[in-house]
């Protein structure tokens, strides 16, 4: 596979949320607005790219028997770095995402990519894979957040879209709305795929 | 190299490296984080206090308000705002434990006489679209100008004079009750809260 393919597969064909159904816990929980989705996605992308870089460079050094604890230590360190930086420089977003930032550690997407890709590939493909998968995850969270924000609050990225007469569909920003939006988006993607074939 | 020894060595090196990086990042972000937290508190203080030209977060009194379930002391911090050295208002945090879901923390600002100048909801987990309307200015503004003498501190549904929110009575009731408790505590300890102010420089 070329670098380009490694990068692009994360957006549609192997999209973490809509295709592999990985990392659903943050994907469903924080996407009450497009901004939250975007912030969470970018934080995850940063961790994913960094952990892919380190895991790929150390892949010949780390013995197979202790690879999982090694990966987790590496991932947890980058998550803490992200957490400290977000608290220092984007405090409001840090407050909005709350407990889900430390929980990036247990996002199975990141461990999954370390185990399935970065530990078996050279540095450049691992970076491309991390970028693609991370940005694909970001895109999915952004779309999910945008749909829920649009119907649940009548706004998009904080700007009113429907005007003041719109009665927000509260359900969409409550937890059940996450599952409903997710289900509809999945169905839409499958439909598109089926058409193309 | 011996197999087990290699495992131990590699894992130790990785964790040591991680520790080194984390300590560097922590020391680089320590000051910005403290500053962000201070700004967040200051923003809430500015919103509830009458005009002040000092830094209220540096002019504080701590009083014991009771014990928690494990018997540890619970302290409440009183932030004092001054205008040209004169005490203009006092702000303190109260917690409403009886909200619809979880605690609601409220910053209350009062004049030295004990009349509410303003309130600000700091954290809550009330239902979006219903209970979270306690964050709207229309609800928070009801409190300004009220004190323990001139107002009946209950929501209208309970016979008081505070408008509840359509569809949500529990959240406003919790906030009103917590602010009332805070005012009562301030009334009972007014001397201690204000007294220490005299000796210190503004």
Coordinates of C-alpha atoms in Angstrom, one line a residue:
Chain A
X1 CA 0.0 0.0 0.0
X2 CA 1.2 3.5 -0.8
X3 CA 1.5 6.3 1.8
X4 CA -1.5 8.0 0.2
X5 CA -3.6 4.9 0.6
X6 CA -2.5 4.5 4.2
X7 CA -3.6 8.1 4.8
X8 CA -6.9 8.0 2.9
X9 CA -8.3 4.7 4.2
X10 CA -9.2 6.3 7.6
X11 CA -11.7 8.7 6.0
X12 CA -14.2 6.3 4.5
X13 CA -13.2 2.7 3.8
X14 CA -11.8 2.0 7.4
X15 CA -13.3 5.0 9.2
X16 CA -12.9 4.3 12.9
X17 CA -16.4 5.3 14.0
X18 CA -18.6 4.6 11.0
X19 CA -16.8 1.5 9.6
X20 CA -14.8 -0.2 12.4
X21 CA -17.2 1.1 15.2
X22 CA -14.1 1.7 17.4
X23 CA -13.9 4.5 20.0
X24 CA -17.7 4.8 20.3
X25 CA -17.7 5.8 23.9
X26 CA -16.2 9.3 23.3
X27 CA -17.9 9.5 19.9
X28 CA -21.3 9.2 21.5
X29 CA -20.7 11.0 24.7
X30 CA -19.0 14.3 23.8
X31 CA -20.7 15.0 20.5
X32 CA -23.3 17.4 21.9
X33 CA -21.9 20.1 19.6
X34 CA -19.8 20.3 16.5
X35 CA -17.1 22.2 18.5
X36 CA -16.8 19.5 21.2
X37 CA -16.6 16.8 18.5
X38 CA -13.9 18.7 16.7
X39 CA -11.9 19.3 19.9
X40 CA -12.1 15.7 21.0
X41 CA -11.2 14.5 17.5
X42 CA -8.1 16.7 17.2
X43 CA -6.9 15.7 20.7
X44 CA -7.3 12.0 19.8
X45 CA -5.5 12.6 16.5
X46 CA -2.5 14.2 18.2
X47 CA -2.3 11.2 20.6
X48 CA -2.7 8.7 17.8
X49 CA 0.0 10.3 15.6
X50 CA 2.5 10.6 18.5
X51 CA 1.9 7.1 19.7
X52 CA 2.2 5.7 16.2
X53 CA 5.5 7.5 15.8
X54 CA 7.0 6.2 19.0
X55 CA 5.6 2.7 18.7
X56 CA 6.8 2.4 15.1
X57 CA 10.3 3.7 16.0
X58 CA 10.6 1.3 19.0
X59 CA 9.0 -1.7 17.3
X60 CA 12.3 -3.6 17.1
X61 CA 13.2 -2.8 20.7
X62 CA 10.0 -3.7 22.5
X63 CA 9.7 -7.4 23.1
X64 CA 6.4 -9.0 22.1
X65 CA 5.7 -10.1 25.7
X66 CA 5.6 -6.6 27.1
X67 CA 4.3 -4.8 24.1
X68 CA 0.8 -4.0 25.5
X69 CA 2.0 -2.4 28.7
X70 CA 4.6 -0.5 26.7
X71 CA 2.0 0.8 24.3
X72 CA -0.3 1.8 27.2
X73 CA 2.5 3.7 28.9
X74 CA 3.3 5.5 25.7
X75 CA -0.3 6.4 25.0
X76 CA -1.1 7.4 28.6
X77 CA 1.9 9.8 28.5
X78 CA 0.8 11.6 25.4
X79 CA -2.8 11.8 26.7
X80 CA -1.5 13.5 29.9
X81 CA 0.6 15.9 27.7
X82 CA -2.6 16.7 25.8
X83 CA -4.6 17.1 29.0
X84 CA -2.1 19.5 30.6
X85 CA -1.7 21.6 27.4
X86 CA -5.5 21.8 26.9
X87 CA -6.0 22.9 30.5
X88 CA -3.3 25.5 30.1
X89 CA -4.3 27.0 26.7
X90 CA -7.9 26.0 25.8
X91 CA -9.5 26.0 29.3
X92 CA -13.2 26.2 28.1
X93 CA -12.9 23.2 25.8
X94 CA -11.0 21.4 28.5
X95 CA -14.0 22.0 30.9
X96 CA -16.5 20.9 28.2
X97 CA -14.8 17.6 27.4
X98 CA -14.2 16.9 31.1
X99 CA -13.5 13.2 32.0
X100 CA -13.3 12.2 28.3
X101 CA -9.8 13.6 27.8
X102 CA -8.1 11.2 30.3
X103 CA -10.3 8.5 28.8
X104 CA -8.5 8.9 25.5
X105 CA -6.1 6.4 27.0
X106 CA -8.6 3.6 26.8
X107 CA -9.8 4.6 23.3
X108 CA -9.4 1.2 21.6
X109 CA -8.8 3.0 18.3
X110 CA -5.4 4.2 19.5
X111 CA -4.2 0.9 21.0
X112 CA -5.7 -0.9 18.0
X113 CA -3.6 1.2 15.5
X114 CA -0.5 0.7 17.7
X115 CA -1.0 -3.0 17.7
X116 CA -2.3 -3.7 14.2
X117 CA -0.3 -1.1 12.2
X118 CA 2.4 0.9 13.9
X119 CA 4.2 -2.1 15.5
X120 CA 4.5 -3.8 12.1
X121 CA 5.3 -0.9 9.8
X122 CA 8.0 1.7 9.2
X123 CA 7.9 5.2 10.5
X124 CA 6.4 7.0 7.5
X125 CA 3.5 4.7 6.8
X126 CA 2.8 4.7 10.6
X127 CA 2.5 8.5 10.5
X128 CA 0.3 8.5 7.5
X129 CA -1.9 5.8 9.1
X130 CA -2.1 7.9 12.4
X131 CA -3.0 11.1 10.5
X132 CA -5.6 9.4 8.3
X133 CA -7.3 7.4 11.1
X134 CA -7.2 10.4 13.5
X135 CA -8.6 12.9 11.0
X136 CA -11.2 10.3 9.9
X137 CA -12.2 10.0 13.6
X138 CA -12.3 13.8 13.9
X139 CA -14.4 14.1 10.8
X140 CA -16.9 11.5 12.1
X141 CA -17.1 13.2 15.5
X142 CA -17.6 16.6 13.8
X143 CA -20.4 15.3 11.6
X144 CA -22.1 13.5 14.5
X145 CA -21.7 16.7 16.7
X146 CA -22.9 18.9 13.9
X147 CA -26.1 16.9 13.2
X148 CA -26.9 16.7 16.9
X149 CA -26.2 20.4 17.5
X150 CA -28.2 21.4 14.4
X151 CA -31.4 19.6 15.5
X152 CA -30.9 19.6 19.3
X153 CA -30.0 23.3 19.7
X154 CA -30.8 24.8 16.3
X155 CA -27.2 26.1 16.0
X156 CA -24.0 25.1 14.1
X157 CA -20.7 25.9 15.8
X158 CA -22.6 28.2 18.0
X159 CA -24.3 30.2 15.3
X160 CA -28.1 30.2 15.0
X161 CA -29.2 28.4 11.9
X162 CA -33.0 28.1 12.0
X163 CA -33.9 31.4 13.6
X164 CA -35.6 32.0 16.9
X165 CA -38.9 30.3 16.0
X166 CA -37.2 26.9 15.8
X167 CA -38.2 24.6 18.7
X168 CA -35.1 22.6 19.5
X169 CA -35.4 18.8 19.4
X170 CA -33.9 18.3 22.9
X171 CA -33.7 14.6 22.5
X172 CA -30.8 15.0 20.0
X173 CA -28.4 16.5 22.6
X174 CA -29.4 14.0 25.3
X175 CA -27.7 10.5 25.3
X176 CA -30.4 8.7 23.3
X177 CA -30.0 11.3 20.5
X178 CA -26.4 10.2 20.1
X179 CA -27.5 6.6 19.3
X180 CA -30.2 7.8 17.0
X181 CA -27.9 10.2 15.0
X182 CA -25.2 7.5 14.9
X183 CA -27.7 4.9 13.6
X184 CA -29.0 7.2 10.9
X185 CA -25.6 8.2 9.8
X186 CA -24.4 4.6 9.6
X187 CA -27.5 3.7 7.6
X188 CA -26.8 6.6 5.2
X189 CA -23.2 5.5 4.7
X190 CA -24.3 1.9 4.0
X191 CA -26.8 3.2 1.5
X192 CA -24.2 5.2 -0.3
X193 CA -21.9 2.3 -0.4
X194 CA -24.6 0.0 -1.7
X195 CA -25.4 2.4 -4.5
X196 CA -21.8 2.7 -5.6
X197 CA -21.5 -1.1 -6.0
Chain B
X1 CA 20.7 -10.9 26.8
X2 CA 18.7 -12.9 29.3
X3 CA 15.0 -12.9 28.2
X4 CA 13.3 -11.7 31.4
X5 CA 16.0 -9.2 32.1
X6 CA 15.4 -7.6 28.7
X7 CA 11.7 -7.3 29.3
X8 CA 12.3 -5.6 32.6
X9 CA 14.9 -3.3 31.1
X10 CA 12.9 -2.2 28.2
X11 CA 9.7 -1.5 30.2
X12 CA 11.8 0.4 32.8
X13 CA 13.4 2.5 30.1
X14 CA 10.0 3.3 28.5
X15 CA 8.4 4.3 31.8
X16 CA 11.4 6.3 32.8
X17 CA 11.3 8.2 29.4
X18 CA 7.6 8.8 29.9
X19 CA 8.2 10.1 33.4
X20 CA 10.9 12.5 32.1
X21 CA 8.7 13.9 29.3
X22 CA 5.7 14.3 31.7
X23 CA 7.7 16.2 34.3
X24 CA 9.0 18.6 31.6
X25 CA 5.5 19.2 30.3
X26 CA 4.1 19.6 33.8
X27 CA 6.6 22.2 34.8
X28 CA 6.0 24.1 31.5
X29 CA 2.3 24.2 31.9
X30 CA 2.1 24.7 35.7
X31 CA 1.9 28.5 35.6
X32 CA -0.5 28.8 32.6
X33 CA -2.9 26.3 34.3
X34 CA -2.8 28.2 37.7
X35 CA -3.5 31.4 35.8
X36 CA -6.4 29.9 33.8
X37 CA -8.0 28.6 37.1
X38 CA -7.5 32.0 38.7
X39 CA -9.0 33.8 35.7
X40 CA -12.1 31.4 35.8
X41 CA -12.6 32.3 39.5
X42 CA -12.1 36.0 38.8
X43 CA -14.6 36.0 36.0
X44 CA -17.2 34.5 38.2
X45 CA -16.3 37.0 41.0
X46 CA -16.6 39.9 38.6
X47 CA -20.0 38.7 37.5
X48 CA -21.5 38.6 41.0
X49 CA -19.7 41.3 43.0
X50 CA -20.6 45.0 43.0
X51 CA -17.9 47.0 41.2
X52 CA -14.5 46.4 42.8
X53 CA -11.0 47.6 42.0
X54 CA -9.0 45.1 44.0
X55 CA -8.4 41.4 43.2
X56 CA -11.0 39.7 45.4
X57 CA -9.3 36.3 45.0
X58 CA -6.3 37.7 47.0
X59 CA -8.4 39.1 49.8
X60 CA -10.1 36.2 51.4
X61 CA -11.4 34.8 54.7
X62 CA -11.9 31.1 55.3
X63 CA -14.6 29.9 57.8
X64 CA -15.5 26.5 59.0
X65 CA -19.0 25.5 57.8
X66 CA -19.2 22.0 59.2
X67 CA -17.9 18.5 58.6
X68 CA -18.3 16.2 55.7
X69 CA -19.4 12.5 56.1
X70 CA -15.9 11.4 57.0
X71 CA -15.5 14.1 59.6
X72 CA -13.2 16.3 57.7
X73 CA -13.6 20.0 58.1
X74 CA -15.4 21.8 55.3
X75 CA -14.2 25.4 54.7
X76 CA -15.9 28.2 52.9
X77 CA -13.9 30.9 51.3
X78 CA -15.2 34.5 51.3
X79 CA -13.8 36.7 48.6
X80 CA -13.9 40.4 49.4
X81 CA -14.3 43.1 46.8
X82 CA -13.2 46.6 47.5
X83 CA -13.7 50.0 45.9
X84 CA -11.0 52.4 46.8
X85 CA -10.2 50.4 49.9
X86 CA -13.8 50.4 51.1
X87 CA -15.5 46.9 51.3
X88 CA -18.0 46.9 48.5
X89 CA -19.1 43.3 48.4
X90 CA -18.4 39.7 49.5
X91 CA -18.7 36.6 47.3
X92 CA -18.8 33.0 48.3
X93 CA -19.6 29.6 46.8
X94 CA -22.5 27.5 47.9
X95 CA -23.4 24.0 46.8
X96 CA -26.9 22.8 46.2
X97 CA -26.9 19.0 46.8
X98 CA -30.5 18.6 45.9
X99 CA -30.5 19.4 42.2
X100 CA -32.1 17.1 39.6
X101 CA -28.8 15.3 38.9
X102 CA -25.8 16.0 41.1
X103 CA -24.5 19.0 42.8
X104 CA -25.1 22.6 41.6
X105 CA -22.3 25.0 42.7
X106 CA -23.3 28.6 42.8
X107 CA -21.2 31.7 43.3
X108 CA -23.2 34.3 45.3
X109 CA -22.2 37.9 45.7
X110 CA -23.7 40.0 48.5
X111 CA -23.3 43.6 49.7
X112 CA -21.7 44.0 53.2
X113 CA -25.3 44.3 54.5
X114 CA -26.3 40.9 53.2
X115 CA -28.4 41.8 50.1
X116 CA -27.7 39.7 47.0
X117 CA -25.8 41.6 44.3
X118 CA -25.7 38.7 41.8
X119 CA -25.4 35.0 41.4
X120 CA -23.5 32.8 38.9
X121 CA -24.0 29.1 38.3
X122 CA -20.5 27.6 38.2
X123 CA -21.1 23.9 37.6
X124 CA -24.2 21.7 37.2
X125 CA -25.4 18.6 35.4
X126 CA -29.1 19.5 35.1
X127 CA -31.1 18.3 32.1
X128 CA -30.2 20.3 28.9
X129 CA -33.1 22.4 27.8
X130 CA -35.0 22.1 31.1
X131 CA -33.1 22.4 34.4
X132 CA -30.1 24.1 32.7
X133 CA -32.2 27.2 32.3
X134 CA -31.0 28.2 35.7
X135 CA -28.0 29.4 33.7
X136 CA -30.1 32.0 31.8
X137 CA -29.8 35.6 32.9
X138 CA -33.6 35.8 33.2
X139 CA -33.4 33.4 36.2
X140 CA -30.2 34.7 37.8
X141 CA -31.4 38.3 37.7
X142 CA -34.3 37.5 40.0
X143 CA -31.9 37.2 42.9
X144 CA -30.3 40.7 42.7
X145 CA -31.6 43.0 45.4
X146 CA -33.1 40.3 47.5
X147 CA -32.2 39.6 51.1
X148 CA -33.5 37.5 54.0
X149 CA -35.9 40.2 55.1
X150 CA -37.4 41.5 51.9
X151 CA -38.1 38.2 50.2
X152 CA -39.7 34.8 50.7
X153 CA -36.9 32.4 49.8
X154 CA -39.0 29.7 48.1
X155 CA -40.1 29.1 44.5
X156 CA -43.6 30.2 43.6
X157 CA -44.9 26.6 43.5
X158 CA -43.9 26.3 47.2
X159 CA -45.6 29.7 48.1
X160 CA -42.5 31.9 47.7
X161 CA -41.7 34.5 45.2
X162 CA -39.0 33.0 42.9
X163 CA -40.2 32.1 39.5
X164 CA -39.6 28.5 38.8
X165 CA -38.8 27.5 35.2
X166 CA -41.5 25.9 33.1
X167 CA -41.1 22.2 33.2
X168 CA -38.4 22.3 35.9
X169 CA -39.1 23.1 39.5
X170 CA -36.4 21.0 41.2
X171 CA -33.4 22.8 39.8
X172 CA -34.6 26.4 40.7
X173 CA -35.7 25.1 44.1
X174 CA -32.3 23.7 44.8
X175 CA -30.6 26.9 43.8
X176 CA -32.9 29.1 45.8
X177 CA -32.5 26.9 48.9
X178 CA -28.7 26.9 48.6
X179 CA -28.5 30.7 48.2
X180 CA -30.8 31.1 51.2
X181 CA -28.6 28.8 53.3
X182 CA -25.6 30.8 52.2
X183 CA -27.2 34.1 53.2
X184 CA -28.2 32.7 56.6
X185 CA -24.6 31.6 57.2
X186 CA -23.4 35.0 56.1
X187 CA -25.9 36.7 58.5
X188 CA -24.8 34.5 61.4
X189 CA -21.1 35.0 60.8
X190 CA -21.1 38.5 59.3
X191 CA -18.8 39.9 62.0
X192 CA -16.1 37.3 61.4
X193 CA -16.3 37.7 57.6
X194 CA -16.0 41.5 57.8
X195 CA -14.0 41.9 61.0
X196 CA -10.6 40.6 59.8
X197 CA -10.9 43.0 56.9
X198 CA -10.1 45.9 59.2
X199 CA -6.6 45.1 60.2
X200 CA -5.4 44.1 56.8
X201 CA -4.2 46.3 54.0
X202 CA -6.5 46.4 51.0

